[in-house]
Amino acid sequence: NGSLMNQHHSNFIHRRLNSRERREMQKEILSILGLSRRPRPLLSFKRSASAPVFMLDLYRTMASEETGRVRGASLPFHMLPSAHHRPLEESFLSQADTIMSFVNGVEQTEDTFHHKTQWKEFKFDLTRIPRGEMVTAAEFRIYKTSNESFPGNLTLHVTVYQVLQEFHDREPHLLLLDSQEMWPMEEGWLEFDITATSNDWLMNPHYNLGLRLFVETEGGGSVDPGSAGLVGRRGPRTKRPFMVTFFRASQAPVRTIR
Amino acid sequence: AANRRKGRKKYGERPSCERLPGTFGYNGREQTQVCKRHDLYVSFRELDWQDWIIAPEGYEAFYCDGDCSFPLGSHMNASNHAIVQALVHLMKPDAVPKPCCAPTKLSATSVLYFDDKYNVILKKYRNMVAKSCGCQ
């Protein structure tokens, strides 16, 4: 709202700050934000990526709650809006003190010519979690595009596992986290609950070996996730997979010493 | 304490609260108005932070300032304790300060920003925005 912004700016500091005052002010506000320094300059195209767009939608919902307005159905729920698929963020948003999205650091795809089973592996760096925060929910989000090369009524099962232990000479130990059904013609975001895994990774960062995703037919046949329409880190920026985690401040908040 | 007394002209001029020299203290003139909420919009754009702070464009900080002088009947939102504080200040002006002009109701604000690794953080800062002020 332009008029509102003009009104704000008319009330903004009545004189220009000199450079020292400006630096001091920046330092003070960074301290409030809990940052030791400002993050490095950001490339503008990063803003249009899937995670920032999703987070901006959450921000708008949260901001409307703070200003006392009625919550709108503005959350980016694109796929299967049935009660069974209600995403975690709706119930955890109001309780959350911090929500973080994590970009996918590494994405490996299994060599389909040498293995019967095809999968994608994703890794997220959770080492930068703010102190004094507890995970209340976490989800892995991956976009699915429609694919006409499969029969429309074919049911595909998407399953996400946590990699528990890796070996050089054999398959890793995996822990089943969540699974969903999808159909070739569907398009939208798939959400997988990885709350327990996030807590595990926070407590034991060296166990963070990533997630592994499989796609299978009802008969148990393995399907390449990419050909099934799941978008990876090389896909369009607005549809790349990411992870989102909801935190709540612990009872004894950690305060920055100043 | 003796040095502090030297600077004071007469009894009753002790400020409502200790005024610390701070970053936001660029308004040096004496405040004679009653305790109330003032606008302070901190623009992230003015700070050249629009590249890493996604939202909001600025922060409606607000602050409380003004005088909490006896009698407090004219002051809206004066707490019962503020009245006691004002009375004791009248009896012992050197030892006991006036009531403070401070926020009586605070609300949260959220900030959405990037970190160094292009992760996005949405953080709710509780008790950050002064919704109302009063003498306490």
mmCIF file of C-alpha atoms in Angstrom:
data_model
loop_
_atom_site.group_PDB
_atom_site.id
_atom_site.type_symbol
_atom_site.label_atom_id
_atom_site.label_comp_id
_atom_site.label_asym_id
_atom_site.label_seq_id
_atom_site.Cartn_x
_atom_site.Cartn_y
_atom_site.Cartn_z
ATOM 1 C CA ASN A 1 0.000 0.000 0.000
ATOM 2 C CA GLY A 2 1.768 3.097 -1.284
ATOM 3 C CA SER A 3 -0.009 5.623 0.897
ATOM 4 C CA LEU A 4 0.757 3.582 3.993
ATOM 5 C CA MET A 5 4.407 3.364 3.039
ATOM 6 C CA ASN A 6 4.562 7.122 2.442
ATOM 7 C CA GLN A 7 3.062 7.652 5.857
ATOM 8 C CA HIS A 8 5.678 5.354 7.351
ATOM 9 C CA HIS A 9 8.507 7.086 5.601
ATOM 10 C CA SER A 10 7.261 10.482 6.686
ATOM 11 C CA ASN A 11 7.633 9.262 10.257
ATOM 12 C CA PHE A 12 11.019 7.759 9.638
ATOM 13 C CA ILE A 13 13.996 9.259 11.354
ATOM 14 C CA HIS A 14 13.760 12.995 11.062
ATOM 15 C CA ARG A 15 17.273 13.534 9.836
ATOM 16 C CA ARG A 16 19.777 11.582 7.812
ATOM 17 C CA LEU A 17 22.119 9.495 9.889
ATOM 18 C CA ASN A 18 25.802 9.966 9.445
ATOM 19 C CA SER A 19 27.838 6.929 8.513
ATOM 20 C CA ARG A 20 28.887 6.151 12.077
ATOM 21 C CA GLU A 21 25.307 6.379 13.354
ATOM 22 C CA ARG A 22 24.177 4.273 10.434
ATOM 23 C CA ARG A 23 26.744 1.585 11.231
ATOM 24 C CA GLU A 24 25.773 1.652 14.895
ATOM 25 C CA MET A 25 22.117 1.347 13.987
ATOM 26 C CA GLN A 26 22.816 -1.574 11.655
ATOM 27 C CA LYS A 27 24.823 -3.231 14.413
ATOM 28 C CA GLU A 28 21.997 -2.792 16.911
ATOM 29 C CA ILE A 29 19.371 -4.201 14.571
ATOM 30 C CA LEU A 30 21.607 -7.135 13.630
ATOM 31 C CA SER A 31 21.927 -7.785 17.349
ATOM 32 C CA ILE A 32 18.132 -7.872 17.662
ATOM 33 C CA LEU A 33 18.005 -10.295 14.746
ATOM 34 C CA GLY A 34 20.588 -12.441 16.500
ATOM 35 C CA LEU A 35 23.202 -12.062 13.770
ATOM 36 C CA SER A 36 26.846 -11.254 14.311
ATOM 37 C CA ARG A 37 27.103 -9.610 10.884
ATOM 38 C CA ARG A 38 24.966 -9.127 7.829
ATOM 39 C CA PRO A 39 24.840 -12.081 5.413
ATOM 40 C CA ARG A 40 26.861 -11.745 2.231
ATOM 41 C CA PRO A 41 25.227 -9.889 -0.661
ATOM 42 C CA LEU A 42 22.611 -12.000 -2.334
ATOM 43 C CA LEU A 43 22.075 -12.554 -6.034
ATOM 44 C CA SER A 44 18.647 -11.213 -6.910
ATOM 45 C CA PHE A 45 17.539 -14.309 -8.852
ATOM 46 C CA LYS A 46 17.767 -16.341 -5.638
ATOM 47 C CA ARG A 47 14.574 -14.651 -4.457
ATOM 48 C CA SER A 48 12.514 -16.339 -7.131
ATOM 49 C CA ALA A 49 13.563 -19.842 -6.075
ATOM 50 C CA SER A 50 10.982 -22.255 -4.694
ATOM 51 C CA ALA A 51 11.975 -21.991 -1.024
ATOM 52 C CA PRO A 52 11.915 -18.154 -0.724
ATOM 53 C CA VAL A 53 8.575 -18.008 -2.532
ATOM 54 C CA PHE A 54 7.124 -20.631 -0.199
ATOM 55 C CA MET A 55 8.546 -18.859 2.845
ATOM 56 C CA LEU A 56 7.172 -15.512 1.683
ATOM 57 C CA ASP A 57 3.734 -17.070 1.577
ATOM 58 C CA LEU A 58 4.187 -18.331 5.136
ATOM 59 C CA TYR A 59 5.390 -14.859 6.150
ATOM 60 C CA ARG A 60 2.267 -13.244 4.732
ATOM 61 C CA THR A 61 0.071 -15.675 6.633
ATOM 62 C CA MET A 62 2.012 -15.101 9.835
ATOM 63 C CA ALA A 63 2.010 -11.329 9.379
ATOM 64 C CA SER A 64 -1.733 -11.276 8.839
ATOM 65 C CA GLU A 65 -2.147 -13.195 12.093
ATOM 66 C CA GLU A 66 0.044 -10.709 13.925
ATOM 67 C CA THR A 67 -2.005 -7.794 12.680
ATOM 68 C CA GLY A 68 -5.172 -9.555 13.822
ATOM 69 C CA ARG A 69 -6.652 -10.205 10.431
ATOM 70 C CA VAL A 70 -8.484 -13.408 9.670
ATOM 71 C CA ARG A 71 -6.200 -16.060 8.287
ATOM 72 C CA GLY A 72 -6.518 -16.496 4.585
ATOM 73 C CA ALA A 73 -6.117 -19.705 2.717
ATOM 74 C CA SER A 74 -2.987 -18.384 1.091
ATOM 75 C CA LEU A 75 -0.695 -21.256 1.885
ATOM 76 C CA PRO A 76 0.781 -22.809 -1.207
ATOM 77 C CA PHE A 77 -1.101 -26.069 -1.102
ATOM 78 C CA HIS A 78 -1.168 -27.208 -4.652
ATOM 79 C CA MET A 79 -1.789 -30.884 -4.542
ATOM 80 C CA LEU A 80 -4.547 -33.004 -3.054
ATOM 81 C CA PRO A 81 -6.129 -30.526 -0.662
ATOM 82 C CA SER A 82 -7.957 -33.256 1.211
ATOM 83 C CA ALA A 83 -7.813 -33.601 4.984
ATOM 84 C CA HIS A 84 -5.446 -36.534 4.627
ATOM 85 C CA HIS A 85 -2.914 -34.360 2.913
ATOM 86 C CA ARG A 86 -3.215 -31.240 5.014
ATOM 87 C CA PRO A 87 0.351 -30.054 5.293
ATOM 88 C CA LEU A 88 2.175 -29.715 8.546
ATOM 89 C CA GLU A 89 2.719 -25.999 8.227
ATOM 90 C CA GLU A 90 -0.934 -25.145 8.771
ATOM 91 C CA SER A 91 -1.036 -26.581 12.274
ATOM 92 C CA PHE A 92 2.474 -25.572 13.303
ATOM 93 C CA LEU A 93 2.637 -22.098 11.831
ATOM 94 C CA SER A 94 0.918 -20.306 14.668
ATOM 95 C CA GLN A 95 3.126 -21.935 17.303
ATOM 96 C CA ALA A 96 6.401 -21.462 15.477
ATOM 97 C CA ASP A 97 8.972 -18.915 16.574
ATOM 98 C CA THR A 98 11.280 -19.709 13.690
ATOM 99 C CA ILE A 99 10.770 -21.412 10.373
ATOM 100 C CA MET A 100 13.745 -22.263 8.184
ATOM 101 C CA SER A 101 13.962 -23.558 4.670
ATOM 102 C CA PHE A 102 17.065 -25.442 3.604
ATOM 103 C CA VAL A 103 18.313 -25.703 0.073
ATOM 104 C CA ASN A 104 19.244 -29.095 -1.226
ATOM 105 C CA GLY A 105 23.023 -29.311 -1.060
ATOM 106 C CA VAL A 106 23.682 -32.496 -2.995
ATOM 107 C CA GLU A 107 21.456 -34.573 -5.192
ATOM 108 C CA GLN A 108 22.675 -37.919 -6.354
ATOM 109 C CA THR A 109 20.844 -40.072 -8.820
ATOM 110 C CA GLU A 110 21.529 -43.747 -9.004
ATOM 111 C CA ASP A 111 23.047 -45.122 -12.214
ATOM 112 C CA THR A 112 20.032 -46.775 -13.788
ATOM 113 C CA PHE A 113 22.079 -49.098 -15.989
ATOM 114 C CA HIS A 114 23.816 -50.884 -13.149
ATOM 115 C CA HIS A 115 21.115 -51.146 -10.528
ATOM 116 C CA LYS A 116 17.603 -52.461 -10.559
ATOM 117 C CA THR A 117 16.411 -49.855 -8.109
ATOM 118 C CA GLN A 118 16.416 -46.197 -9.056
ATOM 119 C CA TRP A 119 16.421 -43.395 -6.549
ATOM 120 C CA LYS A 120 17.353 -39.801 -5.830
ATOM 121 C CA GLU A 121 19.289 -38.708 -2.798
ATOM 122 C CA PHE A 122 19.054 -35.265 -1.159
ATOM 123 C CA LYS A 123 21.176 -33.616 1.498
ATOM 124 C CA PHE A 124 20.483 -30.596 3.694
ATOM 125 C CA ASP A 125 22.881 -28.743 5.944
ATOM 126 C CA LEU A 126 21.204 -28.264 9.329
ATOM 127 C CA THR A 127 24.256 -27.033 11.168
ATOM 128 C CA ARG A 128 23.082 -23.411 11.174
ATOM 129 C CA ILE A 129 20.051 -23.879 13.381
ATOM 130 C CA PRO A 130 19.585 -21.030 15.874
ATOM 131 C CA ARG A 131 20.471 -21.911 19.450
ATOM 132 C CA GLY A 132 17.699 -22.611 21.906
ATOM 133 C CA GLU A 133 15.204 -23.810 19.306
ATOM 134 C CA MET A 134 13.321 -27.121 19.261
ATOM 135 C CA VAL A 135 11.993 -28.736 16.101
ATOM 136 C CA THR A 136 8.214 -29.086 16.137
ATOM 137 C CA ALA A 137 7.779 -30.190 12.528
ATOM 138 C CA ALA A 138 9.769 -30.671 9.355
ATOM 139 C CA GLU A 139 8.843 -31.575 5.840
ATOM 140 C CA PHE A 140 10.590 -32.358 2.602
ATOM 141 C CA ARG A 141 8.926 -30.800 -0.432
ATOM 142 C CA ILE A 142 9.439 -31.929 -3.996
ATOM 143 C CA TYR A 143 7.580 -30.784 -7.095
ATOM 144 C CA LYS A 144 5.949 -33.159 -9.511
ATOM 145 C CA THR A 145 5.206 -32.197 -13.097
ATOM 146 C CA SER A 146 2.612 -34.016 -15.159
ATOM 147 C CA ASN A 147 3.917 -36.773 -17.384
ATOM 148 C CA GLU A 148 1.947 -38.067 -20.316
ATOM 149 C CA SER A 149 4.333 -40.893 -21.122
ATOM 150 C CA PHE A 150 2.795 -43.047 -18.399
ATOM 151 C CA PRO A 151 -0.798 -44.376 -18.453
ATOM 152 C CA GLY A 152 -3.019 -41.842 -16.701
ATOM 153 C CA ASN A 153 -4.483 -44.364 -14.261
ATOM 154 C CA LEU A 154 -1.099 -45.752 -13.184
ATOM 155 C CA THR A 155 -0.609 -45.405 -9.430
ATOM 156 C CA LEU A 156 2.936 -44.599 -8.391
ATOM 157 C CA HIS A 157 4.231 -44.847 -4.839
ATOM 158 C CA VAL A 158 6.783 -42.280 -3.731
ATOM 159 C CA THR A 159 8.711 -43.275 -0.633
ATOM 160 C CA VAL A 160 11.248 -41.262 1.328
ATOM 161 C CA TYR A 161 13.871 -42.902 3.537
ATOM 162 C CA GLN A 162 16.508 -41.568 5.889
ATOM 163 C CA VAL A 163 19.986 -42.883 5.137
ATOM 164 C CA LEU A 164 21.181 -44.317 8.449
ATOM 165 C CA GLN A 165 24.495 -45.853 7.495
ATOM 166 C CA GLU A 166 26.498 -46.117 4.299
ATOM 167 C CA PHE A 167 28.761 -48.939 3.163
ATOM 168 C CA HIS A 168 31.257 -49.219 0.327
ATOM 169 C CA ASP A 169 30.300 -52.696 -0.756
ATOM 170 C CA ARG A 170 26.582 -52.929 -0.116
ATOM 171 C CA GLU A 171 23.369 -50.988 0.087
ATOM 172 C CA PRO A 172 22.981 -48.499 2.941
ATOM 173 C CA HIS A 173 20.754 -48.952 5.936
ATOM 174 C CA LEU A 174 17.568 -46.987 5.362
ATOM 175 C CA LEU A 175 14.725 -45.921 7.638
ATOM 176 C CA LEU A 176 11.268 -45.496 6.113
ATOM 177 C CA LEU A 177 9.955 -41.990 6.821
ATOM 178 C CA ASP A 178 6.910 -41.313 4.703
ATOM 179 C CA SER A 179 5.234 -42.350 1.483
ATOM 180 C CA GLN A 180 2.573 -41.022 -0.855
ATOM 181 C CA GLU A 181 0.687 -42.065 -3.930
ATOM 182 C CA MET A 182 0.737 -40.019 -7.105
ATOM 183 C CA TRP A 183 -0.617 -40.258 -10.612
ATOM 184 C CA PRO A 184 1.233 -39.356 -13.814
ATOM 185 C CA MET A 185 -1.063 -36.504 -14.822
ATOM 186 C CA GLU A 186 -0.918 -34.753 -11.457
ATOM 187 C CA GLU A 187 1.144 -31.626 -10.957
ATOM 188 C CA GLY A 188 2.097 -29.864 -7.727
ATOM 189 C CA TRP A 189 4.102 -30.135 -4.537
ATOM 190 C CA LEU A 190 4.467 -33.386 -2.631
ATOM 191 C CA GLU A 191 5.158 -33.060 1.081
ATOM 192 C CA PHE A 192 6.818 -35.660 3.266
ATOM 193 C CA ASP A 193 6.966 -35.586 7.043
ATOM 194 C CA ILE A 194 10.588 -35.769 8.205
ATOM 195 C CA THR A 195 10.168 -34.353 11.712
ATOM 196 C CA ALA A 196 11.809 -37.262 13.530
ATOM 197 C CA THR A 197 14.733 -37.219 11.117
ATOM 198 C CA SER A 198 15.304 -33.492 11.595
ATOM 199 C CA ASN A 199 15.495 -33.977 15.339
ATOM 200 C CA ASP A 200 17.901 -36.850 14.814
ATOM 201 C CA TRP A 201 20.130 -34.731 12.567
ATOM 202 C CA LEU A 202 20.075 -31.841 15.021
ATOM 203 C CA MET A 203 21.104 -34.062 17.912
ATOM 204 C CA ASN A 204 23.670 -35.992 15.873
ATOM 205 C CA PRO A 205 24.868 -33.859 12.941
ATOM 206 C CA HIS A 206 27.354 -36.533 11.839
ATOM 207 C CA TYR A 207 24.415 -38.884 11.174
ATOM 208 C CA ASN A 208 23.043 -36.504 8.583
ATOM 209 C CA LEU A 209 23.572 -38.709 5.529
ATOM 210 C CA GLY A 210 20.599 -37.384 3.623
ATOM 211 C CA LEU A 211 17.282 -38.631 2.310
ATOM 212 C CA ARG A 212 16.683 -41.203 -0.390
ATOM 213 C CA LEU A 213 13.563 -41.143 -2.555
ATOM 214 C CA PHE A 214 12.169 -44.087 -4.505
ATOM 215 C CA VAL A 215 9.286 -44.310 -6.982
ATOM 216 C CA GLU A 216 7.595 -47.644 -7.564
ATOM 217 C CA THR A 217 4.587 -48.974 -9.392
ATOM 218 C CA GLU A 218 1.908 -50.917 -7.545
ATOM 219 C CA GLY A 219 3.576 -54.091 -8.728
ATOM 220 C CA GLY A 220 6.849 -53.068 -7.095
ATOM 221 C CA GLY A 221 8.661 -52.045 -10.261
ATOM 222 C CA SER A 222 11.200 -49.287 -9.831
ATOM 223 C CA VAL A 223 10.626 -46.047 -11.745
ATOM 224 C CA ASP A 224 13.182 -43.322 -12.337
ATOM 225 C CA PRO A 225 11.996 -40.361 -10.183
ATOM 226 C CA GLY A 226 12.972 -37.893 -12.897
ATOM 227 C CA SER A 227 10.979 -39.624 -15.606
ATOM 228 C CA ALA A 228 8.034 -39.857 -13.199
ATOM 229 C CA GLY A 229 8.007 -36.058 -13.199
ATOM 230 C CA LEU A 230 9.762 -35.292 -9.905
ATOM 231 C CA VAL A 231 11.837 -32.141 -10.286
ATOM 232 C CA GLY A 232 15.390 -32.183 -8.942
ATOM 233 C CA ARG A 233 17.980 -29.521 -8.281
ATOM 234 C CA ARG A 234 18.640 -29.033 -11.984
ATOM 235 C CA GLY A 235 14.988 -28.308 -12.718
ATOM 236 C CA PRO A 236 13.346 -24.897 -12.941
ATOM 237 C CA ARG A 237 14.381 -22.696 -9.993
ATOM 238 C CA THR A 238 10.785 -22.243 -8.842
ATOM 239 C CA LYS A 239 10.253 -25.997 -8.598
ATOM 240 C CA ARG A 240 13.417 -27.268 -6.956
ATOM 241 C CA PRO A 241 13.088 -29.452 -3.851
ATOM 242 C CA PHE A 242 13.749 -28.053 -0.412
ATOM 243 C CA MET A 243 13.183 -28.791 3.223
ATOM 244 C CA VAL A 244 11.275 -26.646 5.689
ATOM 245 C CA THR A 245 11.548 -26.919 9.463
ATOM 246 C CA PHE A 246 9.404 -25.349 12.179
ATOM 247 C CA PHE A 247 11.016 -24.417 15.475
ATOM 248 C CA ARG A 248 9.715 -23.256 18.794
ATOM 249 C CA ALA A 249 11.871 -21.418 21.303
ATOM 250 C CA SER A 250 12.723 -23.549 24.303
ATOM 251 C CA GLN A 251 11.437 -22.515 27.725
ATOM 252 C CA ALA A 252 14.741 -20.924 28.673
ATOM 253 C CA PRO A 253 15.564 -18.715 25.672
ATOM 254 C CA VAL A 254 19.227 -18.192 24.940
ATOM 255 C CA ARG A 255 19.971 -14.487 24.970
ATOM 256 C CA THR A 256 22.864 -12.936 23.199
ATOM 257 C CA ILE A 257 25.445 -11.413 25.486
ATOM 258 C CA ARG A 258 26.000 -7.780 24.578
ATOM 259 C CA ALA B 1 25.818 10.206 43.372
ATOM 260 C CA ALA B 2 27.186 13.600 44.401
ATOM 261 C CA ASN B 3 28.273 14.320 40.863
ATOM 262 C CA ARG B 4 24.897 13.387 39.516
ATOM 263 C CA ARG B 5 23.220 15.816 41.922
ATOM 264 C CA LYS B 6 25.387 18.661 40.658
ATOM 265 C CA GLY B 7 23.854 18.448 37.230
ATOM 266 C CA ARG B 8 20.308 18.646 38.510
ATOM 267 C CA LYS B 9 18.768 22.070 38.718
ATOM 268 C CA LYS B 10 16.086 21.401 41.262
ATOM 269 C CA TYR B 11 14.051 18.647 42.860
ATOM 270 C CA GLY B 12 11.404 17.067 40.714
ATOM 271 C CA GLU B 13 13.351 17.180 37.470
ATOM 272 C CA ARG B 14 14.557 13.634 37.674
ATOM 273 C CA PRO B 15 13.463 11.900 34.464
ATOM 274 C CA SER B 16 10.907 9.145 34.452
ATOM 275 C CA CYS B 17 13.480 6.509 33.586
ATOM 276 C CA GLU B 18 17.194 6.403 33.272
ATOM 277 C CA ARG B 19 17.903 7.609 29.757
ATOM 278 C CA LEU B 20 20.827 5.691 28.430
ATOM 279 C CA PRO B 21 22.847 7.168 25.614
ATOM 280 C CA GLY B 22 21.690 4.963 22.745
ATOM 281 C CA THR B 23 21.687 4.709 19.041
ATOM 282 C CA PHE B 24 18.148 5.904 18.758
ATOM 283 C CA GLY B 25 18.646 8.894 21.008
ATOM 284 C CA TYR B 26 19.037 11.471 18.303
ATOM 285 C CA ASN B 27 16.209 13.573 19.626
ATOM 286 C CA GLY B 28 18.074 15.501 22.248
ATOM 287 C CA ARG B 29 15.460 18.020 23.271
ATOM 288 C CA GLU B 30 13.698 17.693 26.605
ATOM 289 C CA GLN B 31 10.400 15.851 26.393
ATOM 290 C CA THR B 32 7.693 17.722 28.233
ATOM 291 C CA GLN B 33 4.707 15.961 26.745
ATOM 292 C CA VAL B 34 2.845 13.246 28.553
ATOM 293 C CA CYS B 35 3.855 9.659 28.188
ATOM 294 C CA LYS B 36 2.699 8.309 24.845
ATOM 295 C CA ARG B 37 3.668 6.139 21.922
ATOM 296 C CA HIS B 38 5.829 7.611 19.178
ATOM 297 C CA ASP B 39 6.503 6.371 15.684
ATOM 298 C CA LEU B 40 9.849 4.985 14.715
ATOM 299 C CA TYR B 41 9.932 3.284 11.359
ATOM 300 C CA VAL B 42 13.235 1.579 10.698
ATOM 301 C CA SER B 43 13.525 1.099 6.968
ATOM 302 C CA PHE B 44 15.549 -1.922 5.904
ATOM 303 C CA ARG B 45 15.721 -0.344 2.474
ATOM 304 C CA GLU B 46 17.321 2.779 3.946
ATOM 305 C CA LEU B 47 19.859 0.510 5.584
ATOM 306 C CA ASP B 48 20.641 -1.083 2.186
ATOM 307 C CA TRP B 49 19.491 -4.452 3.453
ATOM 308 C CA GLN B 50 16.801 -5.135 0.885
ATOM 309 C CA ASP B 51 19.019 -7.729 -0.785
ATOM 310 C CA TRP B 52 18.956 -10.152 2.147
ATOM 311 C CA ILE B 53 15.859 -9.154 4.109
ATOM 312 C CA ILE B 54 12.979 -10.382 1.982
ATOM 313 C CA ALA B 55 10.203 -8.991 4.140
ATOM 314 C CA PRO B 56 9.115 -6.643 5.580
ATOM 315 C CA GLU B 57 10.511 -3.524 3.930
ATOM 316 C CA GLY B 58 10.873 -1.953 7.309
ATOM 317 C CA TYR B 59 10.178 -2.394 10.947
ATOM 318 C CA GLU B 60 7.478 -0.512 12.843
ATOM 319 C CA ALA B 61 9.421 -0.289 16.056
ATOM 320 C CA PHE B 62 7.579 2.492 17.949
ATOM 321 C CA TYR B 63 8.787 3.661 21.308
ATOM 322 C CA CYS B 64 7.349 5.170 24.475
ATOM 323 C CA ASP B 65 8.387 8.588 25.660
ATOM 324 C CA GLY B 66 7.007 11.424 27.734
ATOM 325 C CA ASP B 67 6.604 12.618 31.241
ATOM 326 C CA CYS B 68 4.997 10.704 34.097
ATOM 327 C CA SER B 69 4.466 13.621 36.485
ATOM 328 C CA PHE B 70 2.199 13.753 39.504
ATOM 329 C CA PRO B 71 -0.790 13.650 39.456
ATOM 330 C CA LEU B 72 -1.145 10.671 37.170
ATOM 331 C CA GLY B 73 -4.892 11.019 36.732
ATOM 332 C CA SER B 74 -4.396 12.622 33.336
ATOM 333 C CA HIS B 75 -2.172 9.794 32.161
ATOM 334 C CA MET B 76 -4.025 7.036 30.476
ATOM 335 C CA ASN B 77 -2.758 3.550 31.245
ATOM 336 C CA ALA B 78 -1.047 4.556 34.498
ATOM 337 C CA SER B 79 -0.750 1.451 36.622
ATOM 338 C CA ASN B 80 -1.591 1.422 40.337
ATOM 339 C CA HIS B 81 2.049 0.877 40.985
ATOM 340 C CA ALA B 82 2.872 4.012 38.991
ATOM 341 C CA ILE B 83 0.749 6.070 41.391
ATOM 342 C CA VAL B 84 2.622 4.647 44.366
ATOM 343 C CA GLN B 85 5.902 5.247 42.553
ATOM 344 C CA ALA B 86 4.928 8.888 41.902
ATOM 345 C CA LEU B 87 3.991 9.457 45.536
ATOM 346 C CA VAL B 88 7.232 7.972 46.840
ATOM 347 C CA HIS B 89 9.154 10.054 44.318
ATOM 348 C CA LEU B 90 7.504 13.188 45.727
ATOM 349 C CA MET B 91 8.599 12.207 49.224
ATOM 350 C CA LYS B 92 12.120 11.159 48.252
ATOM 351 C CA PRO B 93 12.861 12.869 44.939
ATOM 352 C CA ASP B 94 16.587 12.205 45.134
ATOM 353 C CA ALA B 95 16.345 8.559 45.988
ATOM 354 C CA VAL B 96 13.327 7.331 44.060
ATOM 355 C CA PRO B 97 12.719 8.002 40.370
ATOM 356 C CA LYS B 98 9.397 8.905 38.802
ATOM 357 C CA PRO B 99 7.324 6.181 37.198
ATOM 358 C CA CYS B 100 8.598 4.998 33.847
ATOM 359 C CA CYS B 101 6.929 5.724 30.571
ATOM 360 C CA ALA B 102 7.120 2.238 29.069
ATOM 361 C CA PRO B 103 5.200 -0.163 26.836
ATOM 362 C CA THR B 104 2.127 -1.624 28.482
ATOM 363 C CA LYS B 105 1.263 -3.894 25.576
ATOM 364 C CA LEU B 106 3.695 -5.471 23.148
ATOM 365 C CA SER B 107 3.157 -7.554 20.068
ATOM 366 C CA ALA B 108 5.312 -9.718 17.832
ATOM 367 C CA THR B 109 6.794 -9.007 14.453
ATOM 368 C CA SER B 110 8.233 -11.397 11.894
ATOM 369 C CA VAL B 111 11.233 -10.996 9.634
ATOM 370 C CA LEU B 112 12.042 -13.113 6.578
ATOM 371 C CA TYR B 113 15.660 -13.158 5.482
ATOM 372 C CA PHE B 114 18.379 -15.145 3.766
ATOM 373 C CA ASP B 115 21.415 -16.497 5.547
ATOM 374 C CA ASP B 116 24.875 -16.985 4.054
ATOM 375 C CA LYS B 117 23.947 -20.368 2.593
ATOM 376 C CA TYR B 118 20.818 -19.126 0.815
ATOM 377 C CA ASN B 119 18.622 -20.808 3.399
ATOM 378 C CA VAL B 120 15.608 -18.690 4.268
ATOM 379 C CA ILE B 121 14.702 -17.889 7.860
ATOM 380 C CA LEU B 122 11.309 -16.682 9.019
ATOM 381 C CA LYS B 123 11.650 -15.591 12.604
ATOM 382 C CA LYS B 124 8.985 -14.277 14.906
ATOM 383 C CA TYR B 125 10.294 -11.762 17.433
ATOM 384 C CA ARG B 126 7.949 -11.688 20.382
ATOM 385 C CA ASN B 127 7.325 -8.530 22.425
ATOM 386 C CA MET B 128 8.971 -6.324 19.821
ATOM 387 C CA VAL B 129 6.317 -3.800 18.825
ATOM 388 C CA ALA B 130 4.942 -1.370 21.424
ATOM 389 C CA LYS B 131 1.180 -1.386 20.937
ATOM 390 C CA SER B 132 0.502 1.024 23.781
ATOM 391 C CA CYS B 133 2.446 2.990 26.363
ATOM 392 C CA GLY B 134 1.746 3.955 29.929
ATOM 393 C CA CYS B 135 3.261 5.024 33.227
ATOM 394 C CA GLN B 136 4.549 2.106 35.270
#
